[in-house]
């Protein structure tokens, strides 16, 4: 006879079918297995709920926090005549050790008091891949909704299917059949009490963030984190003089490094600091830093949010809003209308006398002017037509690192904005005196110059357009919503980039009467300081 009935799953919603299924098993002290036989339980039957990915929340795949899911389980079990235990299982991604990881996590979390083995435990799950993993370990399976493995068929809607039906119903979710007839009252009450249905629907309709809370699957977040951390002090030297005390928010805060610089500045000791980050890997790092006590200010808060899904703060309530390397991503992934909306939202949230500070890549003032760039063909090998799948980012990065500047240009032309159908078409590659040149728009030339060295996250960067607005257009757009632009605003060069990424690799010219006239290096960054009257 068996003692435990293990129910592994994310458990964001619970269904009436599940309740009836487990109620029958509890009353009868037996359950039908996937092979059609019956398994008997002893009098001390205990259901063990393993809430997987419990450390994830606010994503499509895991919209609800682990403690919310546990609360629903508590209500769900209220009228079942058996004992139960609930354990939170952290996410480990796709792994063949998933089943073993659950068993061992429960053993550790229970301090050895809950030891699940094939001899004392039946596993209740309808997910075929999970079934196979537990069967490999010798466990017998109660299939819940699954009625056939081959072909895969179900006798009732699974909890996740019900959730997706709720999402499809949108604002009419309360009238949906999934909510009224299929969802267990414990989940209904949870959604109603904390308005979680709206959160779930919003997350699934979010155009920017993927299932796991990432902006793009091809970004190397460790390298991304390092770049923000190492540059925080330099960026703060640029931004710091313009920050106003009070409510200070860093939108797209990455790992919180800039907020840490603000926290170290005694001018803002009495301020409230808010970090808003949409990418889960970066948001998790913010929470870790907060838990480690890295921030002196006890009024430091981090939220995982997509700012484009709605305002986070009341109108006229924010003294300083900061965005670093964010606005070009909004323009690239969501479009120009979303960038206009973002600026308008920032103005509405800014208190009178408050400031919005934006630091990002920039576009030259004369973007359509034709220029010529010299491309070094001797500092590496030439490009070829070999294709690299997205899951071979590391191989592709190594390949890119071996290319000459000319080779990188060829790959850039091939890859840049290809998915979006927005590739650079207006260019001419030519040879003169055994040297290689390209004739193209100034904005496109600068685009290549500032992008070519992001080889560790090439696939991600190829989606992003850096040259979108020149400073004059930024000023026009900010003033259009009501801001006053500070004279400190403007574009500037980066000496390190000039010396380490441009010198010896390329040169910039314009053509006058058939002659190539050298040009200065382009501005690569823009600082916009916009104040609300």
Coordinates of C-alpha atoms in Angstrom, one line a residue:
X1 CA 0.0 0.0 0.0
X2 CA 1.1 3.6 -0.7
X3 CA 1.2 6.5 1.7
X4 CA 1.9 9.5 -0.5
X5 CA 0.2 11.0 -3.6
X6 CA 2.7 13.4 -5.2
X7 CA 1.2 16.2 -7.3
X8 CA 4.0 18.1 -9.1
X9 CA 3.2 21.1 -11.3
X10 CA 3.2 24.9 -11.5
X11 CA -0.4 25.0 -10.1
X12 CA -1.3 28.5 -11.2
X13 CA -4.9 27.4 -11.4
X14 CA -6.8 24.4 -10.0
X15 CA -9.8 22.8 -11.6
X16 CA -13.1 21.2 -10.5
X17 CA -12.0 18.0 -12.3
X18 CA -8.9 17.9 -10.2
X19 CA -10.9 18.3 -7.0
X20 CA -13.4 15.6 -7.9
X21 CA -10.5 13.3 -8.9
X22 CA -8.6 13.7 -5.7
X23 CA -11.7 13.6 -3.6
X24 CA -12.6 10.2 -5.0
X25 CA -9.1 9.0 -4.4
X26 CA -9.2 10.2 -0.8
X27 CA -12.6 8.7 0.0
X28 CA -11.8 5.4 -1.7
X29 CA -8.2 5.2 -0.5
X30 CA -7.3 4.1 -4.0
X31 CA -6.6 5.6 -7.4
X32 CA -6.5 4.3 -11.0
X33 CA -3.1 4.2 -12.6
X34 CA -2.1 5.0 -16.2
X35 CA -2.0 1.2 -17.0
X36 CA -5.6 0.8 -15.8
X37 CA -4.7 -1.0 -12.5
X38 CA -5.6 0.3 -9.1
X39 CA -3.2 1.5 -6.4
X40 CA -4.3 1.3 -2.7
X41 CA -3.4 3.8 -0.1
X42 CA -3.2 3.2 3.7
X43 CA -5.2 5.1 6.2
X44 CA -2.6 7.8 6.5
X45 CA -2.8 8.9 2.9
X46 CA -1.0 12.3 2.4
X47 CA -1.1 14.4 -0.7
X48 CA 2.2 16.2 -1.4
X49 CA 1.9 19.3 -3.6
X50 CA 5.2 20.2 -5.3
X51 CA 4.8 23.7 -6.6
X52 CA 7.4 23.9 -9.4
X53 CA 9.0 27.1 -10.6
X54 CA 7.9 28.6 -7.3
X55 CA 10.7 31.1 -7.4
X56 CA 9.4 32.6 -10.7
X57 CA 6.5 35.0 -11.0
X58 CA 5.2 37.8 -13.2
X59 CA 5.9 35.9 -16.5
X60 CA 3.6 34.3 -19.0
X61 CA 4.7 30.8 -18.0
X62 CA 4.7 31.6 -14.3
X63 CA 2.4 34.6 -13.7
X64 CA 1.6 34.0 -10.0
X65 CA 4.1 34.0 -7.1
X66 CA 4.6 30.7 -5.3
X67 CA 2.9 31.9 -2.1
X68 CA -0.2 32.8 -4.1
X69 CA -0.3 29.3 -5.6
X70 CA 0.1 27.7 -2.2
X71 CA -2.8 29.8 -0.8
X72 CA -5.0 28.3 -3.5
X73 CA -3.9 24.8 -2.7
X74 CA -4.8 25.4 1.0
X75 CA -8.4 26.4 0.1
X76 CA -8.6 23.6 -2.5
X77 CA -7.7 20.9 0.2
X78 CA -10.1 22.3 2.8
X79 CA -12.8 19.6 2.2
X80 CA -10.6 16.7 1.1
X81 CA -10.4 13.9 3.8
X82 CA -6.7 13.5 3.8
X83 CA -3.5 15.1 5.1
X84 CA -1.5 17.3 2.7
X85 CA 1.9 19.0 2.5
X86 CA 3.1 21.7 0.2
X87 CA 6.6 22.3 -1.0
X88 CA 8.1 25.0 -3.2
X89 CA 10.4 23.7 -5.9
X90 CA 12.8 26.2 -7.6
X91 CA 13.1 26.3 -11.3
X92 CA 16.0 24.4 -13.0
X93 CA 14.9 24.9 -16.6
X94 CA 14.6 21.9 -19.0
X95 CA 16.4 19.0 -17.4
X96 CA 16.3 15.2 -17.5
X97 CA 16.9 15.4 -13.7
X98 CA 13.6 17.2 -13.1
X99 CA 11.8 14.3 -11.4
X100 CA 14.8 13.5 -9.2
X101 CA 15.3 17.1 -8.4
X102 CA 11.7 17.4 -7.1
X103 CA 12.1 14.3 -4.9
X104 CA 15.4 15.5 -3.4
X105 CA 14.2 19.1 -3.0
X106 CA 11.3 17.8 -0.9
X107 CA 13.6 15.7 1.2
X108 CA 15.9 18.6 1.9
X109 CA 13.1 21.1 2.5
X110 CA 11.3 18.7 4.9
X111 CA 14.6 18.0 6.7
X112 CA 14.2 14.3 5.9
X113 CA 10.7 13.9 7.2
X114 CA 9.1 13.4 3.8
X115 CA 11.0 10.7 2.0
X116 CA 9.3 9.8 -1.3
X117 CA 10.2 6.5 -3.0
X118 CA 8.6 4.3 -5.7
X119 CA 7.5 2.0 -2.9
X120 CA 5.4 4.6 -0.9
X121 CA 4.4 7.2 -3.5
X122 CA 2.1 7.5 -6.5
X123 CA 2.8 10.5 -8.8
X124 CA -0.3 12.3 -10.1
X125 CA 0.4 14.2 -13.3
X126 CA -1.0 14.5 -16.8
X127 CA 2.1 15.9 -18.6
X128 CA 3.6 13.2 -20.8
X129 CA 7.2 14.4 -20.5
X130 CA 7.0 14.5 -16.7
X131 CA 5.4 11.1 -16.7
X132 CA 8.3 9.6 -18.5
X133 CA 10.8 11.2 -16.1
X134 CA 9.1 9.7 -13.0
X135 CA 8.6 6.3 -14.7
X136 CA 12.3 6.2 -15.3
X137 CA 12.8 6.5 -11.6
X138 CA 10.3 3.6 -11.0
X139 CA 7.3 5.6 -9.9
X140 CA 3.7 4.6 -10.9
X141 CA 1.5 7.3 -12.4
X142 CA -2.0 8.5 -11.8
X143 CA -2.8 10.4 -15.1
X144 CA -5.5 12.8 -13.8
X145 CA -6.9 14.4 -17.1
X146 CA -4.8 12.2 -19.5
X147 CA -6.8 9.5 -21.0
X148 CA -4.4 8.2 -23.7
X149 CA -0.7 8.6 -24.3
X150 CA -0.7 7.5 -27.9
X151 CA -2.5 9.3 -29.4
X152 CA -2.3 12.0 -26.7
X153 CA -5.8 12.7 -25.5
X154 CA -7.4 14.2 -22.4
X155 CA -10.8 13.6 -20.8
X156 CA -10.9 17.0 -19.2
X157 CA -9.3 20.4 -19.6
X158 CA -6.0 20.7 -17.8
X159 CA -5.5 23.7 -15.5
X160 CA -3.2 25.4 -17.9
X161 CA -5.7 25.0 -20.7
X162 CA -8.3 26.7 -18.5
X163 CA -5.8 29.6 -17.9
X164 CA -5.3 30.0 -21.6
X165 CA -9.0 30.1 -22.2
X166 CA -9.3 32.8 -19.6
X167 CA -6.6 34.8 -21.4
X168 CA -8.4 34.4 -24.7
X169 CA -11.6 35.8 -23.1
X170 CA -9.8 39.0 -22.2
X171 CA -12.0 41.5 -20.4
X172 CA -14.9 39.1 -20.5
X173 CA -13.0 36.4 -18.5
X174 CA -15.7 36.4 -15.8
X175 CA -18.2 35.2 -18.4
X176 CA -16.0 32.5 -19.8
X177 CA -17.0 28.9 -19.5
X178 CA -13.5 28.1 -18.1
X179 CA -14.1 30.4 -15.2
X180 CA -17.7 29.6 -14.4
X181 CA -17.7 25.8 -14.9
X182 CA -14.2 24.4 -14.9
X183 CA -12.1 26.5 -12.5
X184 CA -12.3 25.5 -8.8
X185 CA -13.7 28.0 -6.4
X186 CA -10.3 28.2 -4.6
X187 CA -8.7 29.6 -7.8
X188 CA -11.8 31.8 -8.5
X189 CA -11.5 33.4 -5.1
X190 CA -7.8 33.9 -5.4
X191 CA -8.2 35.7 -8.8
X192 CA -11.0 37.8 -7.5
X193 CA -9.5 38.8 -4.2
X194 CA -6.1 40.0 -5.7
X195 CA -7.2 40.9 -9.2
X196 CA -4.8 38.3 -10.6
X197 CA -6.8 37.5 -13.7
X198 CA -6.1 41.0 -15.0
X199 CA -2.4 40.4 -14.3
X200 CA -2.3 37.0 -16.1
X201 CA -4.1 38.5 -19.1
X202 CA -1.8 41.5 -19.2
X203 CA 1.3 39.3 -19.1
X204 CA 0.1 37.1 -21.9
X205 CA -0.7 40.1 -24.1
X206 CA 2.6 41.8 -23.4
X207 CA 4.3 42.2 -26.9
X208 CA 7.8 42.8 -25.4
X209 CA 8.4 40.0 -22.9
X210 CA 8.7 36.3 -23.7
X211 CA 7.3 33.3 -21.8
X212 CA 10.1 33.3 -19.2
X213 CA 10.2 37.1 -18.7
X214 CA 13.0 37.9 -21.1
X215 CA 13.1 40.5 -23.8
X216 CA 15.0 38.3 -26.1
X217 CA 16.1 34.7 -25.9
X218 CA 19.5 35.5 -27.6
X219 CA 20.8 38.1 -25.1
X220 CA 23.8 37.1 -23.0
X221 CA 22.6 38.5 -19.7
X222 CA 25.9 37.9 -17.9
X223 CA 27.8 40.1 -20.4
X224 CA 24.9 42.6 -20.3
X225 CA 25.1 42.7 -16.5
X226 CA 28.8 43.2 -16.6
X227 CA 28.6 46.1 -19.0
X228 CA 26.1 47.9 -16.8
X229 CA 28.0 47.2 -13.6
X230 CA 31.4 48.4 -14.9
X231 CA 30.0 51.5 -16.5
X232 CA 27.7 52.6 -13.6
X233 CA 30.2 55.0 -12.0
X234 CA 31.0 56.7 -15.3
X235 CA 27.3 57.1 -16.2
X236 CA 26.5 58.5 -12.8
X237 CA 29.1 61.2 -13.3
X238 CA 27.1 62.3 -16.3
X239 CA 23.6 61.9 -14.8
X240 CA 24.2 62.7 -11.2
X241 CA 24.3 66.5 -11.4
X242 CA 20.8 66.6 -12.9
X243 CA 19.0 64.2 -10.5
X244 CA 16.4 65.8 -8.2
X245 CA 15.7 64.3 -4.7
X246 CA 12.4 62.8 -3.8
X247 CA 10.9 59.9 -5.7
X248 CA 13.6 58.6 -8.0
X249 CA 12.9 55.9 -10.6
X250 CA 15.3 54.1 -12.8
X251 CA 13.3 52.6 -15.7
X252 CA 15.1 49.6 -17.2
X253 CA 17.4 49.5 -14.2
X254 CA 19.2 46.3 -15.3
X255 CA 21.0 45.1 -12.1
X256 CA 20.4 48.2 -10.0
X257 CA 23.9 49.5 -10.5
X258 CA 22.9 53.1 -11.1
X259 CA 20.5 53.1 -8.1
X260 CA 23.5 51.9 -6.1
X261 CA 25.4 54.9 -7.2
X262 CA 22.5 57.1 -6.2
X263 CA 22.2 55.3 -2.9
X264 CA 25.8 56.1 -2.1
X265 CA 25.2 59.8 -2.7
X266 CA 24.2 61.5 0.6
X267 CA 22.2 64.1 -1.4
X268 CA 19.6 61.4 -1.9
X269 CA 19.6 59.8 1.6
X270 CA 16.0 60.8 2.2
X271 CA 14.8 59.9 -1.3
X272 CA 12.7 56.8 -2.3
X273 CA 14.5 54.8 -4.9
X274 CA 12.6 52.6 -7.4
X275 CA 14.1 50.2 -10.0
X276 CA 11.9 49.0 -12.8
X277 CA 13.2 46.0 -14.8
X278 CA 11.3 43.8 -17.2
X279 CA 13.9 41.1 -17.8
X280 CA 13.7 38.4 -15.2
X281 CA 17.4 37.5 -15.1
X282 CA 18.3 41.1 -14.3
X283 CA 15.4 41.6 -11.9
X284 CA 16.4 38.6 -9.9
X285 CA 19.9 40.1 -9.6
X286 CA 18.3 43.3 -8.2
X287 CA 16.5 41.3 -5.6
X288 CA 19.6 39.5 -4.6
X289 CA 21.5 42.7 -4.2
X290 CA 18.7 44.1 -2.0
X291 CA 18.7 40.9 0.1
X292 CA 22.4 41.1 0.5
X293 CA 22.1 44.5 2.1
X294 CA 24.0 46.4 -0.6
X295 CA 21.6 49.4 -0.4
X296 CA 21.8 51.7 2.6
X297 CA 18.5 53.3 1.9
X298 CA 15.7 51.2 3.4
X299 CA 13.3 52.8 0.9
X300 CA 14.7 51.0 -2.1
X301 CA 12.3 49.0 -4.1
X302 CA 12.5 46.8 -7.3
X303 CA 9.6 45.8 -9.5
X304 CA 9.4 43.5 -12.5
X305 CA 7.2 45.5 -14.9
X306 CA 6.9 46.4 -18.6
X307 CA 6.5 50.2 -18.3
X308 CA 4.6 50.2 -21.6
X309 CA 1.8 48.2 -20.1
X310 CA 0.6 51.2 -18.1
X311 CA 1.7 53.9 -15.7
X312 CA 3.3 52.7 -12.5
X313 CA 3.0 55.9 -10.6
X314 CA 0.3 58.5 -10.2
X315 CA 0.4 61.7 -12.2
X316 CA 2.7 64.5 -10.9
X317 CA 4.3 62.2 -8.3
X318 CA 7.9 61.4 -9.6
X319 CA 10.7 63.8 -9.1
X320 CA 13.3 62.1 -11.3
X321 CA 12.9 59.5 -14.0
X322 CA 16.0 58.0 -15.5
X323 CA 16.3 55.7 -18.6
X324 CA 19.7 54.4 -19.8
X325 CA 20.0 52.4 -23.1
X326 CA 16.2 51.9 -23.0
X327 CA 14.6 54.2 -25.5
X328 CA 16.3 52.6 -28.5
X329 CA 14.9 49.2 -27.4
X330 CA 11.4 50.6 -27.2
X331 CA 11.7 52.0 -30.7
X332 CA 13.3 48.7 -32.0
X333 CA 10.9 46.2 -30.5
X334 CA 7.7 48.1 -30.1
X335 CA 7.8 50.8 -32.7
X336 CA 7.8 54.6 -32.9
X337 CA 4.3 55.0 -31.5
X338 CA 5.3 53.2 -28.3
X339 CA 8.3 55.6 -27.9
X340 CA 5.9 58.6 -28.2
X341 CA 3.6 57.0 -25.6
X342 CA 6.5 56.4 -23.3
X343 CA 7.6 60.0 -23.4
X344 CA 4.0 61.1 -22.7
X345 CA 3.7 58.8 -19.8
X346 CA 6.9 60.0 -18.3
X347 CA 5.7 63.6 -18.5
X348 CA 2.4 62.8 -16.9
X349 CA 4.1 61.0 -14.0
X350 CA 6.7 63.8 -13.5
X351 CA 6.0 66.3 -10.7
X352 CA 6.2 70.0 -11.5
X353 CA 9.9 70.9 -11.2
X354 CA 10.8 67.3 -11.7
X355 CA 13.2 66.0 -14.4
X356 CA 13.4 63.1 -16.9
X357 CA 17.0 62.1 -17.8
X358 CA 17.7 59.9 -20.8
X359 CA 21.1 58.5 -21.8
X360 CA 21.2 56.4 -24.9
X361 CA 22.8 55.8 -28.3
X362 CA 22.1 58.5 -30.8
X363 CA 21.6 59.2 -34.5
X364 CA 23.6 61.8 -36.4
X365 CA 21.9 65.0 -37.2
X366 CA 22.1 64.5 -41.0
X367 CA 21.2 60.8 -41.2
X368 CA 20.5 60.6 -44.9
X369 CA 23.7 62.2 -46.1
X370 CA 25.8 59.8 -48.1
X371 CA 29.2 59.0 -46.6
X372 CA 32.0 56.5 -47.4
X373 CA 33.7 54.3 -44.8
X374 CA 37.0 52.6 -45.2
X375 CA 36.9 49.0 -43.9
X376 CA 40.1 47.3 -42.8
X377 CA 40.3 43.9 -44.6
X378 CA 43.6 42.8 -43.0
X379 CA 42.6 42.7 -39.3
X380 CA 40.9 39.3 -39.7
X381 CA 39.4 36.9 -42.2
X382 CA 36.7 37.6 -44.7
X383 CA 33.1 36.6 -44.1
X384 CA 31.5 33.6 -45.7
X385 CA 27.9 32.5 -46.2
X386 CA 27.8 30.0 -43.5
X387 CA 24.6 30.0 -41.4
X388 CA 24.5 29.7 -37.6
X389 CA 21.3 28.7 -35.8
X390 CA 20.2 30.8 -32.9
X391 CA 21.1 28.1 -30.4
X392 CA 24.7 28.3 -31.7
X393 CA 25.3 31.9 -30.5
X394 CA 28.6 30.9 -28.9
X395 CA 29.9 29.4 -32.1
X396 CA 28.7 32.4 -34.1
X397 CA 30.4 34.8 -31.6
X398 CA 33.7 33.0 -32.0
X399 CA 33.3 33.1 -35.8
X400 CA 32.6 36.9 -35.7
X401 CA 35.6 37.5 -33.5
X402 CA 37.9 36.1 -36.2
X403 CA 36.5 38.4 -39.0
X404 CA 38.1 41.5 -40.4
X405 CA 36.2 44.8 -40.2
X406 CA 35.2 44.2 -43.8
X407 CA 34.0 40.7 -42.9
X408 CA 32.0 42.1 -40.0
X409 CA 30.4 44.7 -42.3
X410 CA 29.3 41.9 -44.7
X411 CA 27.7 39.9 -41.9
X412 CA 26.1 43.1 -40.5
X413 CA 24.5 43.8 -43.8
X414 CA 23.2 40.2 -44.0
X415 CA 21.9 40.0 -40.4
X416 CA 20.8 43.5 -39.3
X417 CA 17.0 43.8 -38.9
X418 CA 16.5 40.8 -41.2
X419 CA 13.7 39.4 -39.0
X420 CA 11.9 42.8 -39.1
X421 CA 12.3 43.1 -42.9
X422 CA 14.1 46.4 -42.3
X423 CA 17.5 45.6 -43.7
X424 CA 20.0 48.2 -45.1
X425 CA 19.4 48.1 -48.9
X426 CA 20.9 51.4 -50.0
X427 CA 24.7 50.7 -49.9
X428 CA 27.6 50.1 -52.3
X429 CA 30.7 48.0 -51.4
X430 CA 33.6 48.8 -53.7
X431 CA 37.4 48.4 -54.0
X432 CA 39.9 51.2 -54.7
X433 CA 43.7 50.9 -54.7
X434 CA 43.4 47.5 -53.1
X435 CA 41.4 49.0 -50.2
X436 CA 37.7 48.3 -49.4
X437 CA 35.0 51.0 -48.9
X438 CA 31.3 51.2 -48.5
X439 CA 29.1 54.0 -49.6
X440 CA 25.9 54.4 -47.6
X441 CA 23.7 56.7 -45.5
X442 CA 25.5 58.3 -42.6
X443 CA 23.0 56.8 -40.1
X444 CA 23.6 53.3 -41.5
X445 CA 27.4 53.8 -41.4
X446 CA 27.2 54.8 -37.7
X447 CA 24.8 52.0 -37.0
X448 CA 27.5 49.5 -38.2
X449 CA 30.2 51.4 -36.3
X450 CA 28.5 51.2 -33.0
X451 CA 27.1 47.7 -33.3
X452 CA 30.0 45.7 -34.8
X453 CA 31.7 44.9 -31.5
X454 CA 28.6 43.4 -29.7
X455 CA 29.6 39.9 -30.9
X456 CA 28.7 38.0 -27.8
X457 CA 25.0 39.0 -28.2
X458 CA 25.0 39.5 -32.0
X459 CA 21.6 37.9 -32.6
X460 CA 20.0 40.1 -30.0
X461 CA 21.7 43.3 -31.2
X462 CA 20.7 42.7 -34.8
X463 CA 17.1 43.4 -33.8
X464 CA 18.0 46.8 -32.3
X465 CA 18.3 50.1 -34.3
X466 CA 20.6 52.5 -32.5
X467 CA 20.2 55.4 -34.9
X468 CA 16.6 56.4 -34.5
X469 CA 16.4 60.1 -33.3
X470 CA 19.1 62.8 -33.5
X471 CA 19.3 65.2 -30.5
X472 CA 17.2 67.9 -32.4
X473 CA 14.4 65.4 -32.8
X474 CA 14.6 64.4 -29.2
X475 CA 14.3 68.0 -28.2
X476 CA 11.3 68.5 -30.5
X477 CA 9.5 65.4 -29.1
X478 CA 10.2 66.2 -25.5
X479 CA 9.0 69.8 -25.9
X480 CA 5.9 68.6 -27.8
X481 CA 4.6 66.8 -24.6
X482 CA 5.4 69.8 -22.4
X483 CA 9.0 69.3 -21.2
X484 CA 11.6 72.1 -21.2
X485 CA 14.9 70.8 -22.5
X486 CA 18.0 71.7 -20.4
X487 CA 21.0 73.3 -22.3
X488 CA 23.1 70.5 -20.8
X489 CA 21.4 68.1 -23.3
X490 CA 23.2 67.0 -26.4
X491 CA 25.2 64.3 -28.2
X492 CA 28.8 63.4 -27.4
X493 CA 31.7 61.1 -28.4
X494 CA 33.3 58.4 -26.3
X495 CA 37.1 58.6 -26.4
X496 CA 37.4 54.9 -25.4
X497 CA 35.2 53.8 -28.3
X498 CA 37.1 56.0 -30.7
X499 CA 40.5 54.5 -29.7
X500 CA 39.5 50.9 -29.2
X501 CA 36.7 50.3 -31.7
X502 CA 37.3 52.8 -34.5
X503 CA 41.0 53.6 -34.8
X504 CA 42.8 51.3 -37.3
X505 CA 39.6 49.5 -38.2
X506 CA 37.6 52.0 -40.2
X507 CA 37.6 55.6 -41.4
X508 CA 34.8 58.0 -42.2
X509 CA 34.7 60.2 -45.3
X510 CA 32.4 62.4 -47.4
X511 CA 32.9 62.8 -51.1
X512 CA 33.5 66.2 -52.6
X513 CA 34.3 66.5 -56.3
X514 CA 35.3 62.9 -56.4
X515 CA 37.7 63.2 -53.5
X516 CA 37.4 61.5 -50.1
X517 CA 37.4 64.1 -47.3
X518 CA 38.0 62.8 -43.8
X519 CA 35.3 63.2 -41.2
X520 CA 35.5 63.3 -37.4
X521 CA 34.3 60.3 -35.5
X522 CA 30.6 60.4 -34.9
X523 CA 28.8 61.1 -31.7
X524 CA 27.7 57.8 -30.2
X525 CA 25.7 58.9 -27.1
X526 CA 23.0 61.4 -26.3
X527 CA 22.1 63.0 -22.9
X528 CA 18.6 64.5 -22.7
X529 CA 17.7 66.4 -19.6
X530 CA 14.0 67.4 -19.7
X531 CA 12.4 69.4 -16.9
X532 CA 8.7 69.7 -16.2
X533 CA 7.7 73.4 -15.6

